[in-house]
mmCIF file with all atom_site columns, C-alpha atoms in Angstrom:
data_model
loop_
_atom_site.group_PDB
_atom_site.id
_atom_site.type_symbol
_atom_site.label_atom_id
_atom_site.label_alt_id
_atom_site.label_comp_id
_atom_site.label_asym_id
_atom_site.label_entity_id
_atom_site.label_seq_id
_atom_site.pdbx_PDB_ins_code
_atom_site.Cartn_x
_atom_site.Cartn_y
_atom_site.Cartn_z
_atom_site.occupancy
_atom_site.B_iso_or_equiv
_atom_site.pdbx_formal_charge
_atom_site.auth_seq_id
_atom_site.auth_comp_id
_atom_site.auth_asym_id
_atom_site.auth_atom_id
_atom_site.pdbx_PDB_model_num
ATOM 1   C CA . MET A 1 1   ? -3.758  -12.651 11.401  1.00 47.00 ? 20  MET A CA 1
ATOM 2   C CA . GLU A 1 2   ? -5.116  -9.356  12.724  1.00 49.00 ? 21  GLU A CA 1
ATOM 3   C CA . HIS A 1 3   ? -1.558  -8.304  13.576  1.00 51.00 ? 22  HIS A CA 1
ATOM 4   C CA . ASP A 1 4   ? -0.564  -8.859  9.917   1.00 52.00 ? 23  ASP A CA 1
ATOM 5   C CA . ILE A 1 5   ? -3.510  -6.755  8.732   1.00 53.00 ? 24  ILE A CA 1
ATOM 6   C CA . VAL A 1 6   ? -2.469  -3.960  11.065  1.00 52.00 ? 25  VAL A CA 1
ATOM 7   C CA . ASN A 1 7   ? 1.148   -4.170  9.818   1.00 61.00 ? 26  ASN A CA 1
ATOM 8   C CA . THR A 1 8   ? -0.061  -4.123  6.224   1.00 65.00 ? 27  THR A CA 1
ATOM 9   C CA . ASN A 1 9   ? -2.273  -1.109  6.900   1.00 68.00 ? 28  ASN A CA 1
ATOM 10  C CA . GLU A 1 10  ? 0.624   0.677   8.611   1.00 75.00 ? 29  GLU A CA 1
ATOM 11  C CA . ALA A 1 11  ? 2.943   -0.089  5.705   1.00 71.00 ? 30  ALA A CA 1
ATOM 12  C CA . GLY A 1 12  ? 0.351   1.188   3.256   1.00 72.00 ? 31  GLY A CA 1
ATOM 13  C CA . GLU A 1 13  ? -0.124  4.365   5.237   1.00 77.00 ? 32  GLU A CA 1
ATOM 14  C CA . ASN A 1 14  ? 3.645   4.889   5.451   1.00 77.00 ? 33  ASN A CA 1
ATOM 15  C CA . LEU A 1 15  ? 3.957   4.406   1.717   1.00 77.00 ? 34  LEU A CA 1
ATOM 16  C CA . LYS A 1 16  ? 1.106   6.838   1.108   1.00 78.00 ? 35  LYS A CA 1
ATOM 17  C CA . ARG A 1 17  ? 2.704   9.470   3.413   1.00 81.00 ? 36  ARG A CA 1
ATOM 18  C CA . THR A 1 18  ? 6.099   9.031   1.740   1.00 82.00 ? 37  THR A CA 1
ATOM 19  C CA . PHE A 1 19  ? 4.663   9.300   -1.778  1.00 80.00 ? 38  PHE A CA 1
ATOM 20  C CA . SER A 1 20  ? 2.458   12.265  -0.837  1.00 81.00 ? 39  SER A CA 1
ATOM 21  C CA . GLY A 1 21  ? 5.418   13.985  0.831   1.00 83.00 ? 40  GLY A CA 1
ATOM 22  C CA . THR A 1 22  ? 7.526   13.486  -2.301  1.00 83.00 ? 41  THR A CA 1
ATOM 23  C CA . LEU A 1 23  ? 4.763   14.938  -4.431  1.00 83.00 ? 42  LEU A CA 1
ATOM 24  C CA . ASP A 1 24  ? 4.448   17.910  -2.055  1.00 84.00 ? 43  ASP A CA 1
ATOM 25  C CA . ASP A 1 25  ? 8.193   18.527  -2.224  1.00 83.00 ? 44  ASP A CA 1
ATOM 26  C CA . ALA A 1 26  ? 8.165   18.389  -6.026  1.00 83.00 ? 45  ALA A CA 1
ATOM 27  C CA . GLU A 1 27  ? 5.204   20.797  -6.170  1.00 84.00 ? 46  GLU A CA 1
ATOM 28  C CA . GLU A 1 28  ? 7.038   23.170  -3.836  1.00 84.00 ? 47  GLU A CA 1
ATOM 29  C CA . LEU A 1 29  ? 10.070  23.035  -6.089  1.00 81.00 ? 48  LEU A CA 1
ATOM 30  C CA . VAL A 1 30  ? 7.865   23.938  -9.068  1.00 81.00 ? 49  VAL A CA 1
ATOM 31  C CA . ARG A 1 31  ? 6.437   26.892  -7.131  1.00 83.00 ? 50  ARG A CA 1
ATOM 32  C CA . MET A 1 32  ? 9.917   28.030  -6.109  1.00 82.00 ? 51  MET A CA 1
ATOM 33  C CA . THR A 1 33  ? 11.037  28.168  -9.725  1.00 80.00 ? 52  THR A CA 1
ATOM 34  C CA . ALA A 1 34  ? 7.972   30.166  -10.836 1.00 79.00 ? 53  ALA A CA 1
ATOM 35  C CA . ASP A 1 35  ? 10.073  33.300  -11.171 1.00 82.00 ? 54  ASP A CA 1
ATOM 36  C CA . GLU A 1 36  ? 12.642  31.633  -13.406 1.00 78.00 ? 55  GLU A CA 1
ATOM 37  C CA . LYS A 1 37  ? 12.423  32.771  -17.037 1.00 82.00 ? 56  LYS A CA 1
ATOM 38  C CA . GLY A 1 38  ? 13.041  30.921  -20.236 1.00 83.00 ? 57  GLY A CA 1
ATOM 39  C CA . GLU A 1 39  ? 11.156  28.623  -22.518 1.00 84.00 ? 58  GLU A CA 1
ATOM 40  C CA . GLN A 1 40  ? 12.955  25.498  -21.380 1.00 82.00 ? 59  GLN A CA 1
ATOM 41  C CA . VAL A 1 41  ? 12.289  26.206  -17.721 1.00 80.00 ? 60  VAL A CA 1
ATOM 42  C CA . ALA A 1 42  ? 8.607   26.979  -18.413 1.00 81.00 ? 61  ALA A CA 1
ATOM 43  C CA . ALA A 1 43  ? 8.272   23.792  -20.517 1.00 84.00 ? 62  ALA A CA 1
ATOM 44  C CA . ALA A 1 44  ? 9.919   21.667  -17.821 1.00 82.00 ? 63  ALA A CA 1
ATOM 45  C CA . ARG A 1 45  ? 7.749   23.248  -15.109 1.00 81.00 ? 64  ARG A CA 1
ATOM 46  C CA . ASN A 1 46  ? 4.603   22.523  -17.145 1.00 84.00 ? 65  ASN A CA 1
ATOM 47  C CA . LYS A 1 47  ? 5.688   18.929  -17.800 1.00 87.00 ? 66  LYS A CA 1
ATOM 48  C CA . ILE A 1 48  ? 6.430   18.375  -14.101 1.00 85.00 ? 67  ILE A CA 1
ATOM 49  C CA . THR A 1 49  ? 3.137   19.935  -13.047 1.00 85.00 ? 68  THR A CA 1
ATOM 50  C CA . ARG A 1 50  ? 1.219   17.608  -15.399 1.00 87.00 ? 69  ARG A CA 1
ATOM 51  C CA . SER A 1 51  ? 3.193   14.593  -14.153 1.00 86.00 ? 70  SER A CA 1
ATOM 52  C CA . LEU A 1 52  ? 2.505   15.518  -10.533 1.00 85.00 ? 71  LEU A CA 1
ATOM 53  C CA . SER A 1 53  ? -1.196  15.890  -11.195 1.00 86.00 ? 72  SER A CA 1
ATOM 54  C CA . ARG A 1 54  ? -1.243  12.514  -12.927 1.00 87.00 ? 73  ARG A CA 1
ATOM 55  C CA . ALA A 1 55  ? 0.709   10.958  -10.054 1.00 85.00 ? 74  ALA A CA 1
ATOM 56  C CA . ARG A 1 56  ? -1.736  12.338  -7.450  1.00 85.00 ? 75  ARG A CA 1
ATOM 57  C CA . ARG A 1 57  ? -4.705  10.984  -9.446  1.00 88.00 ? 76  ARG A CA 1
ATOM 58  C CA . ASP A 1 58  ? -2.998  7.623   -9.752  1.00 87.00 ? 77  ASP A CA 1
ATOM 59  C CA . LEU A 1 59  ? -2.275  7.514   -6.012  1.00 84.00 ? 78  LEU A CA 1
ATOM 60  C CA . GLN A 1 60  ? -5.894  8.283   -5.177  1.00 86.00 ? 79  GLN A CA 1
ATOM 61  C CA . ARG A 1 61  ? -7.120  5.647   -7.664  1.00 88.00 ? 80  ARG A CA 1
ATOM 62  C CA . MET A 1 62  ? -4.750  3.050   -6.209  1.00 86.00 ? 81  MET A CA 1
ATOM 63  C CA . GLN A 1 63  ? -5.977  3.864   -2.677  1.00 84.00 ? 82  GLN A CA 1
ATOM 64  C CA . VAL A 1 64  ? -9.606  3.350   -3.705  1.00 88.00 ? 83  VAL A CA 1
ATOM 65  C CA . GLN A 1 65  ? -8.760  0.119   -5.565  1.00 89.00 ? 84  GLN A CA 1
ATOM 66  C CA . ALA A 1 66  ? -6.773  -1.233  -2.608  1.00 85.00 ? 85  ALA A CA 1
ATOM 67  C CA . GLY A 1 67  ? -9.638  -0.497  -0.246  1.00 86.00 ? 86  GLY A CA 1
ATOM 68  C CA . GLU A 1 68  ? -12.160 -2.136  -2.548  1.00 89.00 ? 87  GLU A CA 1
ATOM 69  C CA . THR A 1 69  ? -9.930  -5.179  -3.020  1.00 90.00 ? 88  THR A CA 1
ATOM 70  C CA . ALA A 1 70  ? -9.428  -5.545  0.736   1.00 88.00 ? 89  ALA A CA 1
ATOM 71  C CA . ARG A 1 71  ? -13.203 -5.277  1.349   1.00 89.00 ? 90  ARG A CA 1
ATOM 72  C CA . ARG A 1 72  ? -13.982 -7.870  -1.355  1.00 91.00 ? 91  ARG A CA 1
ATOM 73  C CA . ALA A 1 73  ? -11.339 -10.239 0.078   1.00 91.00 ? 92  ALA A CA 1
ATOM 74  C CA . ALA A 1 74  ? -12.659 -9.814  3.616   1.00 90.00 ? 93  ALA A CA 1
ATOM 75  C CA . CYS A 1 75  ? -16.257 -10.425 2.461   1.00 91.00 ? 94  CYS A CA 1
ATOM 76  C CA . GLY A 1 76  ? -15.143 -13.508 0.508   1.00 90.00 ? 95  GLY A CA 1
ATOM 77  C CA . VAL A 1 77  ? -13.287 -14.979 3.459   1.00 87.00 ? 96  VAL A CA 1
ATOM 78  C CA . ASP A 1 78  ? -16.154 -14.142 5.819   1.00 88.00 ? 97  ASP A CA 1
ATOM 79  C CA . GLY A 1 79  ? -18.669 -15.757 3.485   1.00 89.00 ? 98  GLY A CA 1
ATOM 80  C CA . TYR A 1 80  ? -16.520 -18.860 3.044   1.00 85.00 ? 99  TYR A CA 1
ATOM 81  C CA . VAL A 1 81  ? -15.982 -19.285 6.785   1.00 84.00 ? 100 VAL A CA 1
ATOM 82  C CA . HIS A 1 82  ? -19.713 -18.892 7.484   1.00 89.00 ? 101 HIS A CA 1
ATOM 83  C CA . THR A 1 83  ? -20.633 -21.311 4.719   1.00 91.00 ? 102 THR A CA 1
ATOM 84  C CA . HIS A 1 84  ? -17.862 -23.863 5.420   1.00 88.00 ? 103 HIS A CA 1
ATOM 85  C CA . PRO A 1 85  ? -16.819 -23.484 9.080   1.00 89.00 ? 104 PRO A CA 1
ATOM 86  C CA . TRP A 1 86  ? -15.247 -26.930 9.562   1.00 91.00 ? 105 TRP A CA 1
ATOM 87  C CA . PRO A 1 87  ? -12.909 -26.862 6.563   1.00 89.00 ? 106 PRO A CA 1
ATOM 88  C CA . ALA A 1 88  ? -11.894 -23.340 7.554   1.00 86.00 ? 107 ALA A CA 1
ATOM 89  C CA . LEU A 1 89  ? -11.202 -24.485 11.108  1.00 90.00 ? 108 LEU A CA 1
ATOM 90  C CA . GLY A 1 90  ? -9.213  -27.463 9.818   1.00 92.00 ? 109 GLY A CA 1
ATOM 91  C CA . LEU A 1 91  ? -7.149  -25.218 7.560   1.00 90.00 ? 110 LEU A CA 1
ATOM 92  C CA . ALA A 1 92  ? -6.448  -22.866 10.433  1.00 91.00 ? 111 ALA A CA 1
ATOM 93  C CA . ALA A 1 93  ? -5.372  -25.790 12.618  1.00 94.00 ? 112 ALA A CA 1
ATOM 94  C CA . LEU A 1 94  ? -3.159  -27.162 9.870   1.00 94.00 ? 113 LEU A CA 1
ATOM 95  C CA . LEU A 1 95  ? -1.513  -23.795 9.365   1.00 94.00 ? 114 LEU A CA 1
ATOM 96  C CA . GLY A 1 96  ? -0.954  -23.511 13.137  1.00 94.00 ? 115 GLY A CA 1
ATOM 97  C CA . VAL A 1 97  ? 0.731   -26.921 13.237  1.00 95.00 ? 116 VAL A CA 1
ATOM 98  C CA . VAL A 1 98  ? 2.959   -26.103 10.208  1.00 95.00 ? 117 VAL A CA 1
ATOM 99  C CA . ILE A 1 99  ? 3.964   -22.731 11.629  1.00 94.00 ? 118 ILE A CA 1
ATOM 100 C CA . GLY A 1 100 ? 4.652   -24.309 15.002  1.00 93.00 ? 119 GLY A CA 1
ATOM 101 C CA . MET A 1 101 ? 6.840   -26.994 13.433  1.00 93.00 ? 120 MET A CA 1
ATOM 102 C CA . LEU A 1 102 ? 8.764   -24.413 11.403  1.00 92.00 ? 121 LEU A CA 1
ATOM 103 C CA . ALA A 1 103 ? 9.276   -22.245 14.493  1.00 90.00 ? 122 ALA A CA 1
ATOM 104 C CA . ALA A 1 104 ? 10.505  -25.234 16.526  1.00 89.00 ? 123 ALA A CA 1
ATOM 105 C CA . ARG A 1 105 ? 12.854  -26.252 13.753  1.00 86.00 ? 124 ARG A CA 1
ATOM 106 C CA . HIS A 1 106 ? 14.186  -22.715 13.458  1.00 80.00 ? 125 HIS A CA 1
ATOM 107 C CA . ASP A 1 107 ? 14.750  -22.582 17.250  1.00 77.00 ? 126 ASP A CA 1
ATOM 108 C CA . GLN A 1 108 ? 16.719  -25.871 17.085  1.00 79.00 ? 127 GLN A CA 1
ATOM 109 C CA . GLN A 1 109 ? 18.924  -24.539 14.269  1.00 78.00 ? 128 GLN A CA 1
ATOM 110 C CA . VAL A 1 110 ? 19.649  -21.313 16.091  1.00 70.00 ? 129 VAL A CA 1
ATOM 111 C CA . ASP A 1 111 ? 20.734  -23.097 19.314  1.00 64.00 ? 130 ASP A CA 1
#
């Protein structure tokens, strides 16, 4: 379970880096065209600049929301496990058996 959380965190960080890098590249392109003249170029540059600002705000908001959601989920699971330890243990055991059966079945099909 902890391994899945680490993988999810890594995937989220990779997505964040990719998205941030794309935004940085687009902003650099806008800066590089700053010397270009013309109404259409200026209008396009302004539109892109506004879109990039909006995208950065949205990315930050999504990061905060994802963190809050993860914390609420972790607190909820923690509270449930402390309040109902035996059903939680039973569910974990059942999941272990099901995953073990599926893995064994998969191994038999591969051979």
